[in-house]
mmCIF file of C-alpha atoms in Angstrom:
data_model
loop_
_atom_site.group_PDB
_atom_site.id
_atom_site.type_symbol
_atom_site.label_atom_id
_atom_site.label_comp_id
_atom_site.label_asym_id
_atom_site.label_seq_id
_atom_site.Cartn_x
_atom_site.Cartn_y
_atom_site.Cartn_z
ATOM 1 C CA MET A 1 -14.815 27.506 -30.808
ATOM 2 C CA SER A 2 -15.256 27.047 -27.105
ATOM 3 C CA GLN A 3 -18.506 25.227 -27.788
ATOM 4 C CA ILE A 4 -16.739 22.882 -30.208
ATOM 5 C CA LEU A 5 -14.017 22.043 -27.605
ATOM 6 C CA THR A 6 -16.812 21.561 -25.047
ATOM 7 C CA ASN A 7 -18.477 19.034 -27.350
ATOM 8 C CA ILE A 8 -15.152 17.213 -27.880
ATOM 9 C CA GLU A 9 -14.563 17.095 -24.133
ATOM 10 C CA GLY A 10 -18.017 15.659 -23.584
ATOM 11 C CA SER A 11 -17.301 12.968 -26.177
ATOM 12 C CA LEU A 12 -13.954 12.125 -24.517
ATOM 13 C CA LYS A 13 -15.474 11.924 -21.016
ATOM 14 C CA ASP A 14 -18.693 10.109 -21.938
ATOM 15 C CA LYS A 15 -17.712 7.891 -24.827
ATOM 16 C CA TYR A 16 -14.000 7.227 -24.716
ATOM 17 C CA GLN A 17 -12.864 7.502 -21.135
ATOM 18 C CA PRO A 18 -14.901 4.555 -19.747
ATOM 19 C CA ALA A 19 -13.858 2.235 -22.520
ATOM 20 C CA LEU A 20 -10.185 3.278 -22.316
ATOM 21 C CA SER A 21 -10.076 2.970 -18.506
ATOM 22 C CA ASN A 22 -11.418 -0.580 -18.766
ATOM 23 C CA LEU A 23 -9.350 -1.868 -21.708
ATOM 24 C CA ILE A 24 -6.035 -0.339 -20.606
ATOM 25 C CA ASN A 25 -6.203 -2.539 -17.531
ATOM 26 C CA ILE A 26 -6.867 -5.648 -19.568
ATOM 27 C CA GLU A 27 -5.598 -5.547 -23.151
ATOM 28 C CA PRO A 28 -1.826 -4.914 -22.817
ATOM 29 C CA SER A 29 -1.019 -8.520 -21.657
ATOM 30 C CA PRO A 30 -2.623 -11.732 -20.643
ATOM 31 C CA PHE A 31 -0.728 -11.388 -17.346
ATOM 32 C CA LEU A 32 -2.436 -8.013 -16.737
ATOM 33 C CA GLU A 33 -5.794 -9.448 -17.629
ATOM 34 C CA MET A 34 -5.548 -12.239 -15.083
ATOM 35 C CA ILE A 35 -4.239 -10.346 -12.000
ATOM 36 C CA ARG A 36 -6.381 -8.534 -9.526
ATOM 37 C CA LYS A 37 -6.809 -4.776 -9.529
ATOM 38 C CA GLU A 38 -7.393 -2.706 -6.402
ATOM 39 C CA PRO A 39 -7.934 0.976 -5.772
ATOM 40 C CA LEU A 40 -4.883 2.878 -4.599
ATOM 41 C CA GLN A 41 -5.506 4.695 -1.273
ATOM 42 C CA ASN A 42 -2.330 6.870 -0.968
ATOM 43 C CA ASN A 43 1.073 7.377 -2.552
ATOM 44 C CA LYS A 44 2.367 4.088 -1.287
ATOM 45 C CA VAL A 45 1.581 0.517 -2.405
ATOM 46 C CA ARG A 46 1.933 -1.690 0.693
ATOM 47 C CA MET A 47 1.526 -5.377 1.420
ATOM 48 C CA ALA A 48 2.154 -7.558 4.461
ATOM 49 C CA ALA A 49 3.393 -10.785 2.920
ATOM 50 C CA PRO A 50 3.148 -14.023 4.955
ATOM 51 C CA ILE A 51 6.363 -16.052 4.994
ATOM 52 C CA GLY A 52 6.234 -19.772 5.732
ATOM 53 C CA LEU A 53 3.935 -21.290 8.292
ATOM 54 C CA ASN A 54 2.725 -20.317 11.733
ATOM 55 C CA GLY A 55 5.183 -21.863 14.112
ATOM 56 C CA GLY A 56 2.836 -22.416 17.060
ATOM 57 C CA PHE A 57 1.783 -26.028 16.282
ATOM 58 C CA GLY A 58 3.179 -29.112 18.017
ATOM 59 C CA PHE A 59 2.170 -32.595 19.166
ATOM 60 C CA GLY A 60 2.131 -33.358 22.815
ATOM 61 C CA ALA A 61 0.936 -35.703 25.565
ATOM 62 C CA GLU A 62 -1.403 -35.517 28.464
ATOM 63 C CA GLY A 63 0.117 -33.322 31.160
ATOM 64 C CA ALA A 64 2.957 -32.204 28.903
ATOM 65 C CA SER A 65 3.512 -28.642 27.932
ATOM 66 C CA THR A 66 1.468 -27.226 25.100
ATOM 67 C CA PRO A 67 3.310 -25.805 22.074
ATOM 68 C CA ALA A 68 5.086 -22.542 22.444
ATOM 69 C CA SER A 69 3.673 -19.488 20.745
ATOM 70 C CA ALA A 70 5.278 -18.590 17.342
ATOM 71 C CA GLU A 71 2.991 -16.327 15.367
ATOM 72 C CA GLN A 72 2.917 -16.073 11.577
ATOM 73 C CA ARG A 73 5.921 -14.259 10.155
ATOM 74 C CA TYR A 74 5.363 -11.393 7.705
ATOM 75 C CA LEU A 75 7.475 -9.173 5.535
ATOM 76 C CA ASP A 76 6.345 -5.560 4.950
ATOM 77 C CA PHE A 77 6.436 -4.787 1.231
ATOM 78 C CA GLU A 78 6.307 -1.161 0.097
ATOM 79 C CA LEU A 79 6.509 0.684 -3.216
ATOM 80 C CA ASN A 80 5.950 4.247 -4.336
ATOM 81 C CA ALA A 81 3.121 4.829 -6.766
ATOM 82 C CA VAL A 82 4.301 5.678 -10.280
ATOM 83 C CA ASP A 83 2.722 8.132 -12.704
ATOM 84 C CA MET A 84 1.109 6.802 -15.922
ATOM 85 C CA TYR A 85 -0.116 9.086 -18.615
ATOM 86 C CA VAL A 86 -1.902 8.864 -21.918
ATOM 87 C CA ASP A 87 -1.383 12.046 -23.952
ATOM 88 C CA MET A 88 -3.977 13.060 -26.553
ATOM 89 C CA GLN A 89 -3.674 16.019 -28.845
ATOM 90 C CA ILE A 90 -5.847 17.809 -31.351
ATOM 91 C CA SER A 91 -4.897 20.789 -33.442
ATOM 92 C CA ASN A 92 -6.609 24.158 -33.495
ATOM 93 C CA LYS A 93 -7.039 23.746 -37.190
ATOM 94 C CA THR A 94 -9.033 20.562 -36.745
ATOM 95 C CA VAL A 95 -11.195 22.368 -34.207
ATOM 96 C CA VAL A 96 -11.838 25.365 -36.489
ATOM 97 C CA LEU A 97 -12.533 23.217 -39.578
ATOM 98 C CA GLY A 98 -14.670 20.970 -37.456
ATOM 99 C CA SER A 99 -17.230 23.708 -36.956
ATOM 100 C CA SER A 100 -18.255 23.242 -40.623
ATOM 101 C CA ASN A 101 -17.308 19.490 -40.993
ATOM 102 C CA THR A 102 -18.228 17.594 -37.856
ATOM 103 C CA GLY A 103 -17.515 14.236 -39.404
ATOM 104 C CA SER A 104 -13.924 15.266 -40.253
ATOM 105 C CA MET A 105 -13.317 16.435 -36.694
ATOM 106 C CA ILE A 106 -14.717 13.214 -35.239
ATOM 107 C CA ASN A 107 -12.550 11.099 -37.536
ATOM 108 C CA ALA A 108 -9.461 13.090 -36.534
ATOM 109 C CA LEU A 109 -10.250 12.866 -32.854
ATOM 110 C CA ASP A 110 -10.972 9.111 -33.114
ATOM 111 C CA ALA A 111 -7.686 8.521 -34.910
ATOM 112 C CA GLU A 112 -5.715 10.450 -32.296
ATOM 113 C CA ILE A 113 -7.340 8.583 -29.446
ATOM 114 C CA LYS A 114 -6.750 5.202 -31.016
ATOM 115 C CA GLY A 115 -3.090 6.126 -31.654
ATOM 116 C CA SER A 116 -2.543 7.359 -28.060
ATOM 117 C CA TYR A 117 -4.224 4.277 -26.643
ATOM 118 C CA ALA A 118 -2.066 1.962 -28.885
ATOM 119 C CA ALA A 119 1.097 3.630 -27.472
ATOM 120 C CA ALA A 120 -0.214 3.364 -23.916
ATOM 121 C CA LYS A 121 -1.099 -0.212 -24.356
ATOM 122 C CA TRP A 122 2.280 -1.163 -25.799
ATOM 123 C CA ASN A 123 4.261 0.752 -23.181
ATOM 124 C CA LEU A 124 2.282 -0.619 -20.250
ATOM 125 C CA GLY A 125 2.592 -4.109 -21.600
ATOM 126 C CA ARG A 126 6.327 -3.632 -21.889
ATOM 127 C CA ALA A 127 6.747 -2.130 -18.429
ATOM 128 C CA LEU A 128 4.943 -5.009 -16.731
ATOM 129 C CA PHE A 129 7.986 -7.156 -17.575
ATOM 130 C CA GLY A 130 10.579 -4.601 -16.633
ATOM 131 C CA ASP A 131 12.354 -3.920 -13.367
ATOM 132 C CA GLY A 132 11.237 -0.305 -12.927
ATOM 133 C CA SER A 133 14.414 1.224 -14.394
ATOM 134 C CA GLY A 134 12.765 1.765 -17.833
ATOM 135 C CA ILE A 135 15.951 0.668 -19.644
ATOM 136 C CA LEU A 136 15.034 -0.510 -23.160
ATOM 137 C CA CYS A 137 18.494 -1.537 -24.427
ATOM 138 C CA HIS A 138 22.227 -0.797 -24.169
ATOM 139 C CA PHE A 139 24.771 0.241 -26.722
ATOM 140 C CA ASN A 140 28.562 0.302 -27.024
ATOM 141 C CA PRO A 141 30.676 3.358 -27.900
ATOM 142 C CA MET A 142 30.582 4.388 -31.607
ATOM 143 C CA ASP A 143 33.797 4.655 -33.589
ATOM 144 C CA ASP A 144 32.344 7.230 -36.011
ATOM 145 C CA ALA A 145 29.169 9.158 -36.609
ATOM 146 C CA ALA A 146 26.511 7.145 -38.359
ATOM 147 C CA GLU A 147 22.909 7.285 -39.399
ATOM 148 C CA GLU A 148 21.948 4.474 -37.087
ATOM 149 C CA LEU A 149 22.811 3.369 -33.579
ATOM 150 C CA THR A 150 23.581 -0.391 -32.944
ATOM 151 C CA VAL A 151 22.097 -1.738 -29.719
ATOM 152 C CA ASP A 152 22.209 -5.062 -27.901
ATOM 153 C CA ASP A 153 18.419 -5.724 -28.118
ATOM 154 C CA THR A 154 15.508 -4.267 -30.153
ATOM 155 C CA GLY A 155 12.729 -6.253 -28.521
ATOM 156 C CA LYS A 156 11.568 -3.259 -26.438
ATOM 157 C CA LEU A 157 11.886 -0.688 -29.249
ATOM 158 C CA MET A 158 9.146 0.436 -31.601
ATOM 159 C CA GLU A 159 8.824 3.001 -34.371
ATOM 160 C CA GLY A 160 7.414 6.293 -33.193
ATOM 161 C CA ILE A 161 8.339 6.236 -29.514
ATOM 162 C CA LEU A 162 10.343 9.135 -27.959
ATOM 163 C CA VAL A 163 13.456 7.973 -26.125
ATOM 164 C CA ASP A 164 16.221 9.542 -23.991
ATOM 165 C CA VAL A 165 19.843 8.656 -24.672
ATOM 166 C CA TYR A 166 22.049 8.121 -21.639
ATOM 167 C CA ILE A 167 25.746 7.405 -21.358
ATOM 168 C CA GLY A 168 27.318 5.372 -18.512
ATOM 169 C CA ALA A 169 27.105 1.948 -16.958
ATOM 170 C CA GLY A 170 25.783 0.080 -13.970
ATOM 171 C CA THR A 171 23.604 2.544 -12.039
ATOM 172 C CA SER A 172 25.629 5.714 -13.018
ATOM 173 C CA TYR A 173 24.130 7.391 -16.123
ATOM 174 C CA SER A 174 23.836 10.892 -17.466
ATOM 175 C CA ARG A 175 21.341 11.949 -20.024
ATOM 176 C CA GLN A 176 22.883 13.106 -23.367
ATOM 177 C CA LEU A 177 19.746 13.437 -25.575
ATOM 178 C CA SER A 178 16.148 13.997 -24.583
ATOM 179 C CA GLY A 179 12.974 13.134 -26.510
ATOM 180 C CA VAL A 180 14.635 11.669 -29.624
ATOM 181 C CA ARG A 181 12.118 10.003 -31.914
ATOM 182 C CA VAL A 182 12.683 6.466 -33.236
ATOM 183 C CA LEU A 183 12.044 6.481 -36.934
ATOM 184 C CA SER A 184 12.964 2.910 -37.741
ATOM 185 C CA VAL A 185 14.055 -0.326 -36.052
ATOM 186 C CA ASP A 186 16.101 -2.956 -37.885
ATOM 187 C CA HIS A 187 15.471 -5.952 -35.655
ATOM 188 C CA LYS A 188 17.608 -8.375 -37.683
ATOM 189 C CA ASN A 189 20.763 -6.226 -37.451
ATOM 190 C CA LYS A 190 19.820 -4.536 -34.141
ATOM 191 C CA LYS A 191 20.045 -0.952 -35.439
ATOM 192 C CA VAL A 192 17.965 2.109 -34.598
ATOM 193 C CA LYS A 193 17.518 5.208 -36.684
ATOM 194 C CA PHE A 194 16.357 8.488 -35.012
ATOM 195 C CA ASN A 195 14.957 11.718 -36.338
ATOM 196 C CA MET A 196 18.415 13.186 -36.819
ATOM 197 C CA ASP A 197 20.767 13.053 -39.772
ATOM 198 C CA GLU A 198 23.437 11.186 -37.820
ATOM 199 C CA ILE A 199 24.368 10.223 -34.280
ATOM 200 C CA TYR A 200 27.682 9.905 -32.522
ATOM 201 C CA ILE A 201 28.080 8.616 -28.957
ATOM 202 C CA GLU A 202 31.595 8.081 -27.779
ATOM 203 C CA GLU A 203 30.755 6.223 -24.560
ATOM 204 C CA PRO A 204 28.636 3.229 -23.730
ATOM 205 C CA GLY A 205 25.058 3.878 -22.687
ATOM 206 C CA MET A 206 21.400 2.947 -22.835
ATOM 207 C CA LEU A 207 17.949 4.137 -23.979
ATOM 208 C CA THR A 208 14.806 4.700 -22.017
ATOM 209 C CA VAL A 209 11.341 5.930 -22.941
ATOM 210 C CA GLN A 210 11.235 9.762 -22.523
ATOM 211 C CA ASN A 211 11.479 10.921 -18.895
ATOM 212 C CA SER A 212 10.942 7.356 -17.614
ATOM 213 C CA TYR A 213 14.341 6.392 -16.205
ATOM 214 C CA ASN A 214 13.698 4.710 -12.766
ATOM 215 C CA ARG A 215 10.034 5.863 -12.939
ATOM 216 C CA GLU A 216 8.271 2.837 -14.314
ATOM 217 C CA ILE A 217 6.141 0.081 -12.734
ATOM 218 C CA THR A 218 8.120 -2.419 -10.664
ATOM 219 C CA GLY A 219 7.340 -5.282 -13.065
ATOM 220 C CA LEU A 220 8.216 -8.972 -13.273
ATOM 221 C CA GLY A 221 11.786 -8.099 -14.265
ATOM 222 C CA ALA A 222 12.436 -6.937 -10.641
ATOM 223 C CA ILE A 223 11.285 -10.302 -9.305
ATOM 224 C CA PHE A 224 13.289 -12.356 -11.822
ATOM 225 C CA GLY A 225 16.314 -9.982 -11.762
ATOM 226 C CA ASN A 226 19.373 -9.905 -9.601
ATOM 227 C CA GLY A 227 18.583 -6.866 -7.488
ATOM 228 C CA GLU A 228 19.782 -6.839 -3.869
ATOM 229 C CA SER A 229 16.352 -5.846 -2.663
ATOM 230 C CA LEU A 230 12.687 -6.120 -3.680
ATOM 231 C CA TYR A 231 9.820 -3.978 -2.403
ATOM 232 C CA GLY A 232 12.152 -2.383 0.090
ATOM 233 C CA VAL A 233 13.230 -5.796 1.603
ATOM 234 C CA SER A 234 16.650 -7.411 1.308
ATOM 235 C CA ARG A 235 16.741 -10.490 -0.893
ATOM 236 C CA VAL A 236 20.096 -11.466 0.615
ATOM 237 C CA GLU A 237 18.637 -11.667 4.094
ATOM 238 C CA ASN A 238 15.343 -13.189 2.730
ATOM 239 C CA PRO A 239 16.247 -15.756 0.045
ATOM 240 C CA CYS A 240 12.618 -16.897 0.117
ATOM 241 C CA LEU A 241 11.951 -13.781 -2.126
ATOM 242 C CA ILE A 242 14.122 -15.264 -4.936
ATOM 243 C CA PRO A 243 12.249 -17.324 -7.544
ATOM 244 C CA GLN A 244 13.588 -20.796 -8.338
ATOM 245 C CA SER A 245 15.270 -21.229 -11.782
ATOM 246 C CA TYR A 246 15.354 -24.331 -13.943
ATOM 247 C CA SER A 247 17.529 -24.960 -16.959
ATOM 248 C CA LEU A 248 15.682 -27.107 -19.473
ATOM 249 C CA GLY A 249 18.933 -27.911 -21.401
ATOM 250 C CA GLY A 250 17.660 -26.596 -24.816
ATOM 251 C CA LYS A 251 14.538 -28.877 -24.798
ATOM 252 C CA ILE A 252 11.282 -27.701 -23.251
ATOM 253 C CA THR A 253 9.013 -30.564 -22.105
ATOM 254 C CA ASP A 254 5.949 -31.041 -19.942
ATOM 255 C CA ILE A 255 8.096 -32.869 -17.344
ATOM 256 C CA GLY A 256 10.487 -29.921 -17.266
ATOM 257 C CA LEU A 257 7.644 -27.526 -16.655
ATOM 258 C CA TYR A 258 6.029 -29.880 -14.098
ATOM 259 C CA ARG A 259 9.140 -29.912 -11.890
ATOM 260 C CA GLY A 260 9.114 -26.141 -11.572
ATOM 261 C CA ILE A 261 5.371 -26.045 -10.921
ATOM 262 C CA ARG A 262 5.565 -28.805 -8.365
ATOM 263 C CA ASP A 263 8.423 -27.242 -6.505
ATOM 264 C CA ALA A 264 6.782 -23.835 -6.456
ATOM 265 C CA LYS A 265 3.739 -25.384 -4.775
ATOM 266 C CA LYS A 266 5.729 -27.690 -2.501
ATOM 267 C CA TYR A 267 8.350 -25.250 -1.217
ATOM 268 C CA ARG A 268 6.770 -21.740 -1.708
ATOM 269 C CA GLY A 269 3.092 -22.404 -1.531
ATOM 270 C CA ALA A 270 2.475 -21.053 -4.999
ATOM 271 C CA LYS A 271 -0.063 -22.381 -7.508
ATOM 272 C CA ILE A 272 1.390 -21.542 -10.888
ATOM 273 C CA ASN A 273 -1.511 -20.962 -13.317
ATOM 274 C CA LEU A 274 0.202 -18.953 -16.122
ATOM 275 C CA ILE A 275 3.457 -19.675 -17.916
ATOM 276 C CA MET A 276 4.598 -16.919 -20.316
ATOM 277 C CA MET A 277 7.094 -17.907 -22.897
ATOM 278 C CA GLY A 278 9.517 -15.861 -24.927
ATOM 279 C CA ASP A 279 9.363 -16.219 -28.701
ATOM 280 C CA ARG A 280 11.789 -19.073 -29.254
ATOM 281 C CA ALA A 281 10.593 -20.865 -26.182
ATOM 282 C CA PHE A 282 6.954 -20.753 -27.382
ATOM 283 C CA GLU A 283 7.882 -22.002 -30.818
ATOM 284 C CA ALA A 284 9.917 -24.892 -29.218
ATOM 285 C CA TYR A 285 6.916 -25.859 -27.103
ATOM 286 C CA GLN A 286 4.580 -25.791 -30.090
ATOM 287 C CA THR A 287 6.917 -28.192 -31.813
ATOM 288 C CA TYR A 288 7.033 -30.319 -28.704
ATOM 289 C CA MET A 289 3.216 -30.440 -28.709
ATOM 290 C CA ASP A 290 3.200 -31.582 -32.373
ATOM 291 C CA ASP A 291 5.562 -34.447 -31.591
ATOM 292 C CA HIS A 292 4.071 -35.582 -28.238
ATOM 293 C CA THR A 293 0.841 -36.242 -26.511
ATOM 294 C CA THR A 294 0.081 -33.138 -24.446
ATOM 295 C CA HIS A 295 -3.000 -32.993 -22.299
ATOM 296 C CA LEU A 296 -4.593 -29.954 -23.960
ATOM 297 C CA VAL A 297 -7.714 -28.772 -22.127
ATOM 298 C CA ASP A 298 -8.646 -25.933 -24.436
ATOM 299 C CA LYS A 299 -7.371 -22.908 -26.275
ATOM 300 C CA HIS A 300 -7.551 -19.714 -24.213
ATOM 301 C CA LYS A 301 -8.493 -16.419 -25.938
ATOM 302 C CA PHE A 302 -7.558 -13.233 -24.158
ATOM 303 C CA VAL A 303 -9.265 -9.830 -24.555
ATOM 304 C CA GLY A 304 -6.133 -8.243 -25.959
ATOM 305 C CA GLY A 305 -6.039 -10.772 -28.858
ATOM 306 C CA SER A 306 -3.471 -13.286 -27.531
ATOM 307 C CA THR A 307 -4.337 -16.953 -27.773
ATOM 308 C CA GLY A 308 -2.760 -19.466 -25.358
ATOM 309 C CA TYR A 309 -3.160 -23.139 -24.501
ATOM 310 C CA SER A 310 -4.804 -24.323 -21.360
ATOM 311 C CA ILE A 311 -3.097 -27.689 -20.557
ATOM 312 C CA LEU A 312 -2.736 -30.089 -17.717
ATOM 313 C CA VAL A 313 0.704 -30.092 -16.204
ATOM 314 C CA GLY A 314 0.703 -32.942 -13.675
ATOM 315 C CA ASP A 315 -2.656 -32.549 -11.926
ATOM 316 C CA GLN A 316 -2.795 -28.764 -12.408
ATOM 317 C CA GLU A 317 -4.327 -26.722 -15.236
ATOM 318 C CA VAL A 318 -1.925 -24.030 -16.509
ATOM 319 C CA ILE A 319 -2.355 -21.492 -19.310
ATOM 320 C CA LEU A 320 0.640 -21.191 -21.634
ATOM 321 C CA VAL A 321 0.991 -18.040 -23.818
ATOM 322 C CA ASN A 322 3.644 -16.350 -25.972
ATOM 323 C CA GLU A 323 5.007 -13.105 -24.400
ATOM 324 C CA SER A 324 7.437 -11.269 -26.576
ATOM 325 C CA MET A 325 8.655 -8.988 -23.803
ATOM 326 C CA ILE A 326 10.240 -12.018 -22.006
ATOM 327 C CA PRO A 327 13.729 -13.016 -23.126
ATOM 328 C CA GLU A 328 13.227 -15.248 -26.150
ATOM 329 C CA ASN A 329 14.640 -18.413 -24.750
ATOM 330 C CA GLU A 330 12.976 -18.208 -21.333
ATOM 331 C CA ALA A 331 9.610 -18.948 -19.741
ATOM 332 C CA TRP A 332 8.166 -17.314 -16.664
ATOM 333 C CA GLY A 333 5.647 -19.042 -14.416
ATOM 334 C CA VAL A 334 3.451 -17.045 -12.022
ATOM 335 C CA ASP A 335 0.641 -17.509 -9.650
ATOM 336 C CA THR A 336 -1.551 -14.610 -10.829
ATOM 337 C CA ASP A 337 -3.585 -14.724 -7.612
ATOM 338 C CA SER A 338 -0.537 -13.400 -5.783
ATOM 339 C CA PHE A 339 -0.328 -10.244 -7.820
ATOM 340 C CA ILE A 340 -2.238 -6.997 -7.354
ATOM 341 C CA LEU A 341 -2.160 -3.822 -9.461
ATOM 342 C CA GLN A 342 -3.121 -1.005 -7.093
ATOM 343 C CA GLN A 343 -3.949 2.162 -8.958
ATOM 344 C CA THR A 344 -6.282 5.124 -9.216
ATOM 345 C CA PRO A 345 -8.943 5.276 -11.977
ATOM 346 C CA TRP A 346 -7.872 6.538 -15.315
ATOM 347 C CA GLU A 347 -9.170 10.140 -15.346
ATOM 348 C CA PHE A 348 -8.546 13.232 -17.402
ATOM 349 C CA LEU A 349 -6.572 16.009 -15.724
ATOM 350 C CA SER A 350 -8.697 19.175 -15.704
ATOM 351 C CA ASN A 351 -7.973 22.928 -15.374
ATOM 352 C CA GLN A 352 -10.850 25.023 -14.222
ATOM 353 C CA GLY A 353 -13.251 22.361 -15.488
ATOM 354 C CA SER A 354 -11.642 21.950 -18.934
ATOM 355 C CA ILE A 355 -9.570 18.886 -19.912
ATOM 356 C CA PHE A 356 -7.915 20.691 -22.809
ATOM 357 C CA SER A 357 -5.085 23.185 -22.572
ATOM 358 C CA LEU A 358 -3.216 24.952 -25.391
ATOM 359 C CA MET A 359 0.381 23.758 -25.380
ATOM 360 C CA ALA A 360 2.939 26.536 -25.047
ATOM 361 C CA ASN A 361 4.207 28.041 -28.320
ATOM 362 C CA SER A 362 1.927 25.846 -30.440
ATOM 363 C CA SER A 363 -1.500 25.571 -31.877
ATOM 364 C CA ILE A 364 -2.129 22.184 -30.366
ATOM 365 C CA TYR A 365 -4.624 21.380 -27.673
ATOM 366 C CA ARG A 366 -3.679 18.697 -25.208
ATOM 367 C CA ALA A 367 -5.660 16.373 -22.918
ATOM 368 C CA LEU A 368 -3.965 14.131 -20.485
ATOM 369 C CA LEU A 369 -5.445 10.861 -19.128
ATOM 370 C CA ALA A 370 -3.707 9.849 -15.857
ATOM 371 C CA SER A 371 -3.473 7.022 -13.378
ATOM 372 C CA TYR A 372 -1.147 6.435 -10.434
ATOM 373 C CA GLY A 373 -0.211 3.080 -8.976
ATOM 374 C CA ASN A 374 2.154 0.135 -9.038
ATOM 375 C CA LEU A 375 2.354 -3.647 -9.190
ATOM 376 C CA ILE A 376 3.049 -5.837 -6.199
ATOM 377 C CA CYS A 377 3.258 -9.558 -5.450
ATOM 378 C CA SER A 378 2.615 -11.270 -2.125
ATOM 379 C CA ASN A 379 4.741 -14.232 -2.934
ATOM 380 C CA PRO A 380 7.589 -13.330 -5.386
ATOM 381 C CA GLY A 381 9.652 -16.309 -4.426
ATOM 382 C CA GLY A 382 6.754 -18.574 -5.697
ATOM 383 C CA CYS A 383 7.406 -17.520 -9.278
ATOM 384 C CA VAL A 384 9.467 -19.799 -11.511
ATOM 385 C CA LYS A 385 11.914 -19.154 -14.259
ATOM 386 C CA PHE A 386 12.772 -21.657 -17.077
ATOM 387 C CA THR A 387 15.930 -21.000 -19.028
ATOM 388 C CA ASP A 388 17.442 -22.649 -22.062
ATOM 389 C CA CYS A 389 14.016 -23.654 -23.378
ATOM 390 C CA ALA A 390 15.114 -24.042 -26.945
ATOM 391 C CA ALA A 391 18.266 -25.330 -28.601
#
């Protein structure tokens, strides 16, 4: 049996790991595909972000004093690296039977890997647009026990994921249930059914992915949110960190987008090259394109399967794409050149040379693919938010 596991490990390391390591840093989102990736050197993600212009310039006259020195101003951004894992499992039964049916074992392994990767892709794509808290949705107190829990938003919920249930509000929460599995999601009525006969929560609360509360990537939600600080720097004392926001009054247009792109370049030195639209906002823009003359350069196909539009907004080429993790009536514009994902390579954890370990009190072997890192932006105030994009 050890030889069979050795063969499986070889297949994971040689065949699957290189492909997974590459795709997981590209496929989850067009945003992730377009930003830079750099190796993480230690447990901190750091960046010295230039603010404004060097103040040492000035005009003068012959014999007059030269300009006073006023060096470039910088803000020191810092984040902790977060842990990211892809869990892969294979049963002892599959291993044993695989000794006489190699094809069956390979199929089982391939299905497990693809399922694990799909979960990792979805969760990483979701976390990129979060604020690091990992909060998926909130709920109100229940009057009676019921088969389903009613929540305020199901956009970040998916069948199959394991979630933790917390009670509380604001920043004060306590965990009530751990590792509860989502069996079904009723998006229309905003109801969630778990792997339990009924649920009864007497206090308001929220859901997170298992063990992920305040442990996720510091995504775009932190930039566009209302937090008092960002990357360890006060936003109150440094309003240049706060993105500009524009209400489009229920009607998205090229002119409305242009104003935000123009001001981001004019006042914050950002070159917006990607605008990600929530579901309703993207539908509204497609309707606008049908009714008006839009300067379409080309369609843009992303590795992960998304297709966007490359258009001219003013004199600037911008890619527009639908992003379901953004609030449905909003659009977020970013300069992807200002973002960096610093992380370690995706590698299997090993124990005495083996990447498989038998899970306690089970007949399941587990392999864990891990990476550590975080997302950071050198010019968060150069991002732009468009609200009220659709009527």
